[in-house]
Coordinates of C-alpha atoms (C1' of nucleotides) in Angstrom, one line a residue:
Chain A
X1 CA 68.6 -81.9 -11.6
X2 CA 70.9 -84.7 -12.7
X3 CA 68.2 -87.3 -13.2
X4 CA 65.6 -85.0 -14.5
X5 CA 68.0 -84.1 -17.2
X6 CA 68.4 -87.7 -18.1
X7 CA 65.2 -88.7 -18.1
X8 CA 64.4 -85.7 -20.5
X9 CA 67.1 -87.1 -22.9
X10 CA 65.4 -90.5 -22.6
X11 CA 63.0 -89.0 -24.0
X12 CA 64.4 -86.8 -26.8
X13 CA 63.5 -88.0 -30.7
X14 CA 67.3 -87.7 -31.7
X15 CA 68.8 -90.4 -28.4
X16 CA 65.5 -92.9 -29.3
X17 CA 66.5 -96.5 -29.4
X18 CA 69.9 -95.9 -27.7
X19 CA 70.9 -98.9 -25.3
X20 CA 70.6 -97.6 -21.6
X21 CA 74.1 -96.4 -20.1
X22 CA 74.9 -95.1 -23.6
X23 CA 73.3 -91.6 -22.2
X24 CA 75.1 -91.1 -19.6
X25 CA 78.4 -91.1 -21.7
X26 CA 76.3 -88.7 -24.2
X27 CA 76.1 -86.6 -21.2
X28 CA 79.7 -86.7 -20.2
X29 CA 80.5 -85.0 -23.5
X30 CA 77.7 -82.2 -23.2
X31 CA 77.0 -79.1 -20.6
X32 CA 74.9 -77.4 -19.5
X33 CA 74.1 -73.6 -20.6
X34 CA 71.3 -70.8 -19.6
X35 CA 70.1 -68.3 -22.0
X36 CA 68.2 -65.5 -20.7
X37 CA 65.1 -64.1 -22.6
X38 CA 66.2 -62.5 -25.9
X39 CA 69.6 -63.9 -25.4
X40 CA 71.1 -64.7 -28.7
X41 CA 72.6 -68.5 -28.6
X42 CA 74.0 -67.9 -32.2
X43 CA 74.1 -65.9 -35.3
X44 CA 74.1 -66.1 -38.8
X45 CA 77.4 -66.3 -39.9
X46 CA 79.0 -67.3 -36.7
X47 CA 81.3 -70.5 -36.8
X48 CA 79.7 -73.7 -35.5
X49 CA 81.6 -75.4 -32.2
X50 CA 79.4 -78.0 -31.7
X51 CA 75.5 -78.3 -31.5
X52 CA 72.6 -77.6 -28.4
X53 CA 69.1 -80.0 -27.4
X54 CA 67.2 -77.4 -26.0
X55 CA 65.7 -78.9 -22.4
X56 CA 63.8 -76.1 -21.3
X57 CA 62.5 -73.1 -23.0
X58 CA 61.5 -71.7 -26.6
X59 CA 64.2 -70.7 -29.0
X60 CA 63.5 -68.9 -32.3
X61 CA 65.9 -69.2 -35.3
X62 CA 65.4 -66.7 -37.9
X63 CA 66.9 -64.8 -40.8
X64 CA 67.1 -61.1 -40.7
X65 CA 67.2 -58.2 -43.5
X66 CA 69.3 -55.1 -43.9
X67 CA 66.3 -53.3 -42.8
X68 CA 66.1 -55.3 -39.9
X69 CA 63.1 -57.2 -40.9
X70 CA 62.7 -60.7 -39.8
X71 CA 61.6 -63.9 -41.1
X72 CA 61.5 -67.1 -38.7
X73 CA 62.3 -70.1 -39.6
X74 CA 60.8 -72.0 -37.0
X75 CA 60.5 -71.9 -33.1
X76 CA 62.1 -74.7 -30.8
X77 CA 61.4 -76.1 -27.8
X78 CA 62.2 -78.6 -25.1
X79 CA 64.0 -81.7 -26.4
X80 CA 64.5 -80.2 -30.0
X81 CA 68.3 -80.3 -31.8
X82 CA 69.4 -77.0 -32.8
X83 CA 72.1 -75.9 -34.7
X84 CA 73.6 -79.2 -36.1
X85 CA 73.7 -77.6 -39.8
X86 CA 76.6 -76.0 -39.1
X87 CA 78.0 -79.2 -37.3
X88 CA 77.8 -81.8 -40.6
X89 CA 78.4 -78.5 -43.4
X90 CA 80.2 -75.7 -44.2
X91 CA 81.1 -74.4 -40.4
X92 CA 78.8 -71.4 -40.1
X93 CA 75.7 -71.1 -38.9
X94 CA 73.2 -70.5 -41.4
X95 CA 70.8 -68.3 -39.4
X96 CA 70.2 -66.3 -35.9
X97 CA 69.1 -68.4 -32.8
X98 CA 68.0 -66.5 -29.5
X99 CA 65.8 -67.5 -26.9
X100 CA 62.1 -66.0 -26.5
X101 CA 61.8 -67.3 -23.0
X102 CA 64.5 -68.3 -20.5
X103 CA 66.1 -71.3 -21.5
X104 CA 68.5 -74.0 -20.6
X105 CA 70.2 -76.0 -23.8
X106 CA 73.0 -79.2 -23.6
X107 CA 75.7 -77.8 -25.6
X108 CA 77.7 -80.8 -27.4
X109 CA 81.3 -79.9 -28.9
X110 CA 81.4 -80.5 -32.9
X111 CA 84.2 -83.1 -32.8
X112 CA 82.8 -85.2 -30.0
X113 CA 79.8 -85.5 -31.3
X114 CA 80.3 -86.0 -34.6
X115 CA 82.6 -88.8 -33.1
X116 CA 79.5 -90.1 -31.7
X117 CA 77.4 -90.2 -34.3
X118 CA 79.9 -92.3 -36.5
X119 CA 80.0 -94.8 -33.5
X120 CA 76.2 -95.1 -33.7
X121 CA 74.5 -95.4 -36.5
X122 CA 71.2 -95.2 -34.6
X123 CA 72.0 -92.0 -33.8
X124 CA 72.9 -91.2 -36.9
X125 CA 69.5 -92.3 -38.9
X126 CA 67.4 -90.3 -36.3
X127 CA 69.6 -87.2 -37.1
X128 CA 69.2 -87.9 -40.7
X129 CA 65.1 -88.0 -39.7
X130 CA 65.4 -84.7 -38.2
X131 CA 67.3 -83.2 -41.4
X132 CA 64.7 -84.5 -43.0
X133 CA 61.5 -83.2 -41.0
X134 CA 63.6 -79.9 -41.3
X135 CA 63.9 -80.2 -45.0
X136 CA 60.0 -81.0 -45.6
X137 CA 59.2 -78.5 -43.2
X138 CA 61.0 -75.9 -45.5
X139 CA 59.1 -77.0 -48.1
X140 CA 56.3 -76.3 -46.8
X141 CA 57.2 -73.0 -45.7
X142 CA 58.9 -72.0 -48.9
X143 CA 56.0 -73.2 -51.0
X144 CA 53.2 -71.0 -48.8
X145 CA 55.4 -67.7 -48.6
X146 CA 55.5 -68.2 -52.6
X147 CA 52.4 -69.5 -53.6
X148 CA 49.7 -68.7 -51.2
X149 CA 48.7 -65.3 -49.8
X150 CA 48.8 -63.9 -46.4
X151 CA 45.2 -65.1 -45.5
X152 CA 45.9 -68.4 -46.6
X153 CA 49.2 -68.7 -45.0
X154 CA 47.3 -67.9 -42.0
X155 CA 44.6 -70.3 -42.1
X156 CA 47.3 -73.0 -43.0
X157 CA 49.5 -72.6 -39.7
X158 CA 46.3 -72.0 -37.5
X159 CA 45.3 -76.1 -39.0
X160 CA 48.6 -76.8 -38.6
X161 CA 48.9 -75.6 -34.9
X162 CA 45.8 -77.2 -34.4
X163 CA 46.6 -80.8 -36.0
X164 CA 49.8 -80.4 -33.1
X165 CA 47.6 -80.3 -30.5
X166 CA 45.1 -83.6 -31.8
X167 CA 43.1 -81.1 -32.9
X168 CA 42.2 -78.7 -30.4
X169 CA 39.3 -76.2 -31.3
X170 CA 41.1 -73.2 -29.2
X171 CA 44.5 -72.4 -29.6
X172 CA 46.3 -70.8 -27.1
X173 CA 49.5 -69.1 -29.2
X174 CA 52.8 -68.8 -27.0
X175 CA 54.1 -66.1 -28.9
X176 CA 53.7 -62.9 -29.7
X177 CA 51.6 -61.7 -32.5
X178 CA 54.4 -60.3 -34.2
X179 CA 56.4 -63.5 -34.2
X180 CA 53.4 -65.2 -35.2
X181 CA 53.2 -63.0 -38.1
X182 CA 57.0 -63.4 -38.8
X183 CA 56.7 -67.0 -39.1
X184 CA 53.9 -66.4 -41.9
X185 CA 56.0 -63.9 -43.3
X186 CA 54.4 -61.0 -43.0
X187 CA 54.2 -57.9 -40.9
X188 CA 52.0 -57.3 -37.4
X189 CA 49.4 -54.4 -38.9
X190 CA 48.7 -57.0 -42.3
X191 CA 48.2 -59.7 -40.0
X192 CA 45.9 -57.9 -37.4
X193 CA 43.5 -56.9 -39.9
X194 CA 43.6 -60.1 -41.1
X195 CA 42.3 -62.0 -38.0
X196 CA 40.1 -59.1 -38.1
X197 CA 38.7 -60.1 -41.2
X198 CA 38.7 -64.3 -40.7
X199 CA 36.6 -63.3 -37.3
X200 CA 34.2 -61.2 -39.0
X201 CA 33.6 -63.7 -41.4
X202 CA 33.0 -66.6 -38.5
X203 CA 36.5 -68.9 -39.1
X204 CA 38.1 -67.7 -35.9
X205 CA 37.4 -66.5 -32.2
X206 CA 40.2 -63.9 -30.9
X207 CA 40.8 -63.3 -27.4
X208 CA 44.1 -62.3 -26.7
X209 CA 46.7 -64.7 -27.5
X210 CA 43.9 -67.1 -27.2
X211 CA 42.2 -68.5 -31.2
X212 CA 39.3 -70.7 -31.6
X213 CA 39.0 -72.1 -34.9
X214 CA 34.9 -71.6 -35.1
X215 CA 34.7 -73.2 -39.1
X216 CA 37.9 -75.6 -40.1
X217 CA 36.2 -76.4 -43.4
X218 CA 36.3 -72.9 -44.4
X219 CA 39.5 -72.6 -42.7
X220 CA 41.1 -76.0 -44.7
X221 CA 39.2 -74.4 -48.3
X222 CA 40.9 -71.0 -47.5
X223 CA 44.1 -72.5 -46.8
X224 CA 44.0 -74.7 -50.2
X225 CA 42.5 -72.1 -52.6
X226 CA 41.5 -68.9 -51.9
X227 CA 41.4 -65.5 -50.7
X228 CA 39.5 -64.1 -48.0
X229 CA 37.6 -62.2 -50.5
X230 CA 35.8 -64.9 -52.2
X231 CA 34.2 -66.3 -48.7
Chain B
X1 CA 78.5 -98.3 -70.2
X2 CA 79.1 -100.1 -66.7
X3 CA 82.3 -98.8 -65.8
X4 CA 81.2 -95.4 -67.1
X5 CA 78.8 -95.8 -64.2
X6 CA 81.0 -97.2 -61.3
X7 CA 83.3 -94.0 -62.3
X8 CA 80.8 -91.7 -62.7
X9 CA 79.4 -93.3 -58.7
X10 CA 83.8 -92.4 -57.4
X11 CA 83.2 -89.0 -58.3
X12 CA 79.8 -88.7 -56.4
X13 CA 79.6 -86.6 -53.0
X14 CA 77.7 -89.0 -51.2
X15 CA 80.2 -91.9 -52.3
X16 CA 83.4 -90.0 -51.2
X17 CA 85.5 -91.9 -48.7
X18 CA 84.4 -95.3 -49.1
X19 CA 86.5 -98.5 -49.9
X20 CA 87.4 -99.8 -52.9
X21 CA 84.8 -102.5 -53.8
X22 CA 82.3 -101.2 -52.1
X23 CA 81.0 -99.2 -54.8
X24 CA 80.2 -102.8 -56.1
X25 CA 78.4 -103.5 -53.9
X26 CA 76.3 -100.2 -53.9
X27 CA 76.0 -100.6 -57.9
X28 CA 74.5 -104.1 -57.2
X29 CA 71.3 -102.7 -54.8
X30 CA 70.4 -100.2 -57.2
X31 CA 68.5 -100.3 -60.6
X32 CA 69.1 -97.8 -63.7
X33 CA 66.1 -95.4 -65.3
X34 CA 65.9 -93.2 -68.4
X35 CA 63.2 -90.3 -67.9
X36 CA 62.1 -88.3 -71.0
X37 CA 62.0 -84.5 -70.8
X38 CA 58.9 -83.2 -69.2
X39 CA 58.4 -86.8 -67.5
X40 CA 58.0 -86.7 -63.7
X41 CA 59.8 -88.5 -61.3
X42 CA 58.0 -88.8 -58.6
X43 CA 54.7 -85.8 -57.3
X44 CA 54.0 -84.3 -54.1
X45 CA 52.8 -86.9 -51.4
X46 CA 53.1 -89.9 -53.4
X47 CA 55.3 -92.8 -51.1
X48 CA 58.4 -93.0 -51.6
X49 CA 60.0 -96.4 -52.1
X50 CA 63.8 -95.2 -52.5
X51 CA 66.0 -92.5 -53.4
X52 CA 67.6 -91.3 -56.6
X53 CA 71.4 -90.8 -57.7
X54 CA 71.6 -89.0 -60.8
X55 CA 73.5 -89.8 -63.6
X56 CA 73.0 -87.4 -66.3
X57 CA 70.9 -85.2 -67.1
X58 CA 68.8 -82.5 -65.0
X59 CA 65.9 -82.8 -62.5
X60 CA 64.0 -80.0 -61.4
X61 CA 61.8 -80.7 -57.8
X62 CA 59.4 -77.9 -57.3
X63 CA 56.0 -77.3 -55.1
X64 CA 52.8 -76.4 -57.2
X65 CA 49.8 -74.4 -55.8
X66 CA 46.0 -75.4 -56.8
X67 CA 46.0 -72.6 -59.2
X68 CA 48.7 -74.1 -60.9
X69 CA 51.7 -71.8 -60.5
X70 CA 54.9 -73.5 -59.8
X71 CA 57.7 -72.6 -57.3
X72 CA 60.9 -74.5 -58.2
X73 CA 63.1 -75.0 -55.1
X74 CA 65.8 -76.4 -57.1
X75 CA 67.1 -78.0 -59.7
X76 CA 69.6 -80.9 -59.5
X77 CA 72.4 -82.4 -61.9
X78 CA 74.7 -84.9 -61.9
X79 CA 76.1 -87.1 -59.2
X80 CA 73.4 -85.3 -57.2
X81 CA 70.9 -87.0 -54.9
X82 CA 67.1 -87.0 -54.9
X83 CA 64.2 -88.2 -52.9
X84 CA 66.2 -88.8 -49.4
X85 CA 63.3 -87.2 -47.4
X86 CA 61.0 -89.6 -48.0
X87 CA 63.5 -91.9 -47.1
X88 CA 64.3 -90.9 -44.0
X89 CA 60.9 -89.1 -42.8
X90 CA 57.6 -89.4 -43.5
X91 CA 57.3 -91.7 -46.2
X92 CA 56.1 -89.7 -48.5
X93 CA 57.7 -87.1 -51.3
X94 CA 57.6 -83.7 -50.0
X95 CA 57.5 -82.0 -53.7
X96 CA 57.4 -83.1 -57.4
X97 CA 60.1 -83.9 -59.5
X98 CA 60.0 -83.9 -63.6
X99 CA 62.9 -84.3 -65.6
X100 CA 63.7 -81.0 -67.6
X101 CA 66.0 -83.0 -69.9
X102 CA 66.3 -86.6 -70.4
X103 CA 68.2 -88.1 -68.0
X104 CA 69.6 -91.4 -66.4
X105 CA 69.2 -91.9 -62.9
X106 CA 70.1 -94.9 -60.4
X107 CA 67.3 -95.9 -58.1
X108 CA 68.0 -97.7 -54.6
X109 CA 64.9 -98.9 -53.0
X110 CA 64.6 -97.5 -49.7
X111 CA 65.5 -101.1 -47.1
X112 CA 68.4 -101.5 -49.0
X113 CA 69.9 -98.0 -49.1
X114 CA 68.6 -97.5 -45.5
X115 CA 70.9 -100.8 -44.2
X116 CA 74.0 -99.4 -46.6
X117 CA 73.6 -96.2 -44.4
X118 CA 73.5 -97.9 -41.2
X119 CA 76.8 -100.3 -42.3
X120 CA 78.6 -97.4 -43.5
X121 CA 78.7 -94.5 -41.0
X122 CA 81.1 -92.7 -43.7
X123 CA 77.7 -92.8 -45.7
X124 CA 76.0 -91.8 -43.2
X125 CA 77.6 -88.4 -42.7
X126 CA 78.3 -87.8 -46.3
X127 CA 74.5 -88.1 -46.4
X128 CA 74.1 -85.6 -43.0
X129 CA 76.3 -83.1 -44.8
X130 CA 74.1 -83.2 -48.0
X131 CA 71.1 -82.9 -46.1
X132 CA 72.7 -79.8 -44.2
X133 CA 73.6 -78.1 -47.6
X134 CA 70.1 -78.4 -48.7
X135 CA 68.9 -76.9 -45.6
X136 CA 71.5 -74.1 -46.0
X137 CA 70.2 -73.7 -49.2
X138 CA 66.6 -73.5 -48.2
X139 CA 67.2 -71.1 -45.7
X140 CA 68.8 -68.8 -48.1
X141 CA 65.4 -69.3 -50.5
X142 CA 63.3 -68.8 -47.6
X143 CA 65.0 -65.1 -46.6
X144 CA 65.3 -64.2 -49.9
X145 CA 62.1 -65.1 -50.8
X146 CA 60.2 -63.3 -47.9
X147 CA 62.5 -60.6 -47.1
X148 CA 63.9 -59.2 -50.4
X149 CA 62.2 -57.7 -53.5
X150 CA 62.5 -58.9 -57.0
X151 CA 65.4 -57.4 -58.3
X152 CA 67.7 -58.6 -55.1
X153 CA 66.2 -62.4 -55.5
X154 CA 67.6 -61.7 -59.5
X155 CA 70.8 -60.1 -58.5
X156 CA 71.8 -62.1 -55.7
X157 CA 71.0 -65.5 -57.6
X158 CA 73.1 -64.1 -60.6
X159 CA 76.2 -63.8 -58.0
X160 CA 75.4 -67.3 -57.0
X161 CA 75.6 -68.7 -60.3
X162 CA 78.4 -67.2 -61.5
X163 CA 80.0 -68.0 -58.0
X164 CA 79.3 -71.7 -58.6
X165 CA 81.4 -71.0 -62.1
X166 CA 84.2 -69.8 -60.2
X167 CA 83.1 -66.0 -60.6
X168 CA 82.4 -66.4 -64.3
X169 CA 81.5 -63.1 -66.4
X170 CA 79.4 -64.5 -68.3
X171 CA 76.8 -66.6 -67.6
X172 CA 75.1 -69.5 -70.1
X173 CA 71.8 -70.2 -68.6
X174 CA 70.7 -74.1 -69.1
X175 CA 67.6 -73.5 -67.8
X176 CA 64.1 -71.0 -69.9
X177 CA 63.5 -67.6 -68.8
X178 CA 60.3 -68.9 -67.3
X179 CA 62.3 -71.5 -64.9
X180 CA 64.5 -68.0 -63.6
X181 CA 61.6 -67.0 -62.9
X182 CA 60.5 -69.6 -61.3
X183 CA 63.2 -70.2 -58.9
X184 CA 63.6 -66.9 -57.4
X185 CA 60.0 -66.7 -57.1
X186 CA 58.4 -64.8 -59.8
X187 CA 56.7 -65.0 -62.8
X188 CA 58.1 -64.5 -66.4
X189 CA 56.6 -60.7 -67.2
X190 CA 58.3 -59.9 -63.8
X191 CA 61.9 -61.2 -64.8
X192 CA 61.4 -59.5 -68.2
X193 CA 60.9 -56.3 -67.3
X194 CA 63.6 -56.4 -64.5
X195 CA 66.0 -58.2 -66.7
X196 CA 65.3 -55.1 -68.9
X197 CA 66.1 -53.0 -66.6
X198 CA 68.7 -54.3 -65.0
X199 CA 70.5 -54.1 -68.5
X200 CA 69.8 -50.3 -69.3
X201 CA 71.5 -49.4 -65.8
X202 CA 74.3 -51.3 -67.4
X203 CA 74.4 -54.2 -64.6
X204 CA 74.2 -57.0 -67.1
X205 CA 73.7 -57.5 -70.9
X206 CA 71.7 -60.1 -71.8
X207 CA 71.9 -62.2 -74.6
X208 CA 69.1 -65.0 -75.3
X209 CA 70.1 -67.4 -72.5
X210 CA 73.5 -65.7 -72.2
X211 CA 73.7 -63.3 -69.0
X212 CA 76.6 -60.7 -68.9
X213 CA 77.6 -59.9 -65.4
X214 CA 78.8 -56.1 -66.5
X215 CA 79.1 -54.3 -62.6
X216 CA 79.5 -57.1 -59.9
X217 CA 79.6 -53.9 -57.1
X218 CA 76.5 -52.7 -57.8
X219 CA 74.9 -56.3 -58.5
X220 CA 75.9 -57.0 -55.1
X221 CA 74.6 -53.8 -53.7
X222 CA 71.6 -54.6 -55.0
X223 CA 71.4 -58.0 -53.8
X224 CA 71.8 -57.2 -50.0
X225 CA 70.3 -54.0 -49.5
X226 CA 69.0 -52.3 -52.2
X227 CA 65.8 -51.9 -54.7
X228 CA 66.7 -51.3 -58.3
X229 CA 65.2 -47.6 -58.4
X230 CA 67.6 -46.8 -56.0
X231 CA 70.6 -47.1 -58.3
Chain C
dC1 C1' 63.8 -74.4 -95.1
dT2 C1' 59.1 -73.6 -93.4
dC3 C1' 55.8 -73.3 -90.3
dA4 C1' 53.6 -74.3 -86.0
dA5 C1' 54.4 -74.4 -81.2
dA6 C1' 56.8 -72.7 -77.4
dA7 C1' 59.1 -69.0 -75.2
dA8 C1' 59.7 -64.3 -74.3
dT9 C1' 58.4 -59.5 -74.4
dT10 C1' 55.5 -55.5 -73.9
dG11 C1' 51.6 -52.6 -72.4
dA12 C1' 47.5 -51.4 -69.7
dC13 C1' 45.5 -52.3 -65.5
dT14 C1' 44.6 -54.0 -60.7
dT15 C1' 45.6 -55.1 -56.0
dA16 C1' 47.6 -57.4 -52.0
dG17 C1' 50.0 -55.9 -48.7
dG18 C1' 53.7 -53.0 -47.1
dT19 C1' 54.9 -48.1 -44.9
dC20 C1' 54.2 -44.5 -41.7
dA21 C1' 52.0 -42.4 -38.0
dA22 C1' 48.7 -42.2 -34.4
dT23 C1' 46.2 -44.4 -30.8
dC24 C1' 44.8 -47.9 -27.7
dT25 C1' 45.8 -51.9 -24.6
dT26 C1' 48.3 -55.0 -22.0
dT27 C1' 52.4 -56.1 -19.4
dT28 C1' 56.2 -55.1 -16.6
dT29 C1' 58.7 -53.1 -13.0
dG30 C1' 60.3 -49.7 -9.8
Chain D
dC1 C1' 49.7 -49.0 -7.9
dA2 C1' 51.4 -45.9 -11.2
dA3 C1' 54.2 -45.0 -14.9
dA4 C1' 56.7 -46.6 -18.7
dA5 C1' 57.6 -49.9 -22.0
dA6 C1' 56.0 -53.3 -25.1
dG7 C1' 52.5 -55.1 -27.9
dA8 C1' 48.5 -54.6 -30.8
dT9 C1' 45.2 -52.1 -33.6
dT10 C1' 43.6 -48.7 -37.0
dG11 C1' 43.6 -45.4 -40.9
dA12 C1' 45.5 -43.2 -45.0
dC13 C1' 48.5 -43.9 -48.5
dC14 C1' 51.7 -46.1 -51.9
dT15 C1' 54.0 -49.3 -54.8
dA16 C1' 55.9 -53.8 -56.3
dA17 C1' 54.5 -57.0 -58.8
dG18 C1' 50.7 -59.8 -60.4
dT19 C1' 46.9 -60.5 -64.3
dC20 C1' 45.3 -60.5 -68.8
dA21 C1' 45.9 -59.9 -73.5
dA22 C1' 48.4 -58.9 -77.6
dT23 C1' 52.7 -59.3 -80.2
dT24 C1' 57.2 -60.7 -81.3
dT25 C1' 60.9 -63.9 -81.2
dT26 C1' 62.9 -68.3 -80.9
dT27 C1' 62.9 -73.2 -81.4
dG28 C1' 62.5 -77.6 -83.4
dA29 C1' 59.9 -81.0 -86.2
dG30 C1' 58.9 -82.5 -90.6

DNA sequence: CTCAAAAATTGACTTAGGTCAATCTTTTTG
DNA sequence: CAAAAAGATTGACCTAAGTCAATTTTTGAG
């Protein structure tokens, strides 16, 4: 167990370039917790002890109406910071994290860490990549919910699922259709009759949680310009 | 003109903490720009070779769709910085930025500005806590942009304004209608006829570029739950 | 001060996509 | 394996807010 968490740090995009040994005091300051499924690790508002590296599992961080509607933000997994916002400003968490599988997460207190990352500044430029990523991830994001409609939205994160995965023709979603449509920001019912109507037209095969992208070049004009309609 | 600089660079966020002297240093590495109104920065994709200080003036950085509509994410003053992203991740500018008044800002070209970081590890997290603000920020954008309607985008950025002016009444808008509009998502009819609205319910009087905050209560009311017919 | 350009407003109209409710399907678990 | 719970789909309906076009108001250049 010991090991097999190391080597999973070793192999973490924040502890990259580290000199060996340096983890295992990285370690010494961090434990070990276990979230069950739907398990909230934090919430929106909440003050920020310290921050978590997911090791195993999925964790979905989202903001959430007075209606109780939700809009993810993005879903985690294995080796992926979460939570540091609150870490470097302002105290509070800024959204709701809870685990959509079973997870296990390295929990790091605030002041050691922070202690840490003024001791390396490796540590601290690949942080300030992850911000980053973060940041023109929300870009993205802010700029499709705004500007683009559903279809669109869709076609967009079905590419972009796709360039993850070196371009895989069949997508094989782990996560619900409903998370998938809050992460496109919209609701289950819109988004079902939407795959209905991208499969009709020949973009996509549906099977389940299963998608095969059948016509990317329609898929990358839809995404880019225009409505379903005008296919 | 130089010393207005070097005083203008003490009062800066991102400076805050350092040595004397050092902001000598820091002047030395970067090179000053004037930008007319309307005149862009840097666009969307384009590599970016540095980052941005600003010295006067305002910058607005904003995503634009194919059909031309623009969604401004925000819009900096200042002793604010601009441009980090590409800095740290990617390479490349994640939006546009065009000045919306002539301003003066300090460019450091990206190896430079990347070794001050990794000296300075109090740059470093001034840097990580701007980074996490903007994040912050974004995450607000992103719920209220996909979970709220019109009005409470409207009503809950007139709070934050007027928060930002230490709960000022009465708000002077430095930015057009059509920018409003733009940054909570809309378009300018939109904001019109809400603005109208908002006014006959007697939440706000509006004056040109002059906002009234009239009934704070029911603005925030508004802004967290509610849709304006309900009032 | 005048006049053209830019910004803002108003009205008539359209529609994407949300709501609500019913049904069907898949997963879980006792 | 059966029943219940969760997830997904479908239909009927409604509305917030966008589009287009026409004015009106404000701004700033000469």
């Amino acid at each position: 167990m010991e090991t097999d968490i190391r080597q999973l740090l070793a192999n973490v995009l924040f502890f990259r370039g580290l000199p060996d040994g340096e983890l295992e005091r990285i370690q010494q300051i961090a434990s070990e917790r276990t979230y069950q499924r739907n398990q909230l690790v934090f919430s929106d508002g909440e003050e920020g002890r310290g921050f978590f590296l997911i090791l195993s599992g999925q964790i979905k961080v989202f903001k959430m109406s007075p209606e109780g509607k939700e809009q993810i933000l993005h879903i985690l997994g294995s080796g992926e910071p979460l939570g540091q916002v609150a870490v470097f400003a302002g105290d509070s968490f800024p959204a709701n994290a809870q685990a959509i599988t079973e997870s296990r997460l390295l929990f790091f207190p605030r002041r050691a860490f922070v202690d840490l990352i003024r001791a390396r500044p490796t540590l601290a430029l690949n942080m300030l990549a992850i911000l980053s990523n973060r940041l023109r991830e929300f870009t993205v994001q802010i700029e499709s919910i705004s500007l683009k409609e559903v279809p669109a939205r869709l076609a967009s994160y079905l590419l972009y699922l796709s360039d993850e995965k070196q371009g895989a023709e069949r997508l094989a979603l782990n996560i619900s259709k409903a998370q998938l449509a809050s992460i496109i920001g919209t609701i289950p019912e819109t988004l079902s009759r939407i795959l209905n109507r991208m499969s009709s037209k020949g973009l996509i095969r549906v099977n389940g949680r299963e998608i095969g992208l059948l016509d990317r070049d329609q898929l990358a004009s839809l995404a880019e310009h225009g409505r379903l309609a005008d296919l």
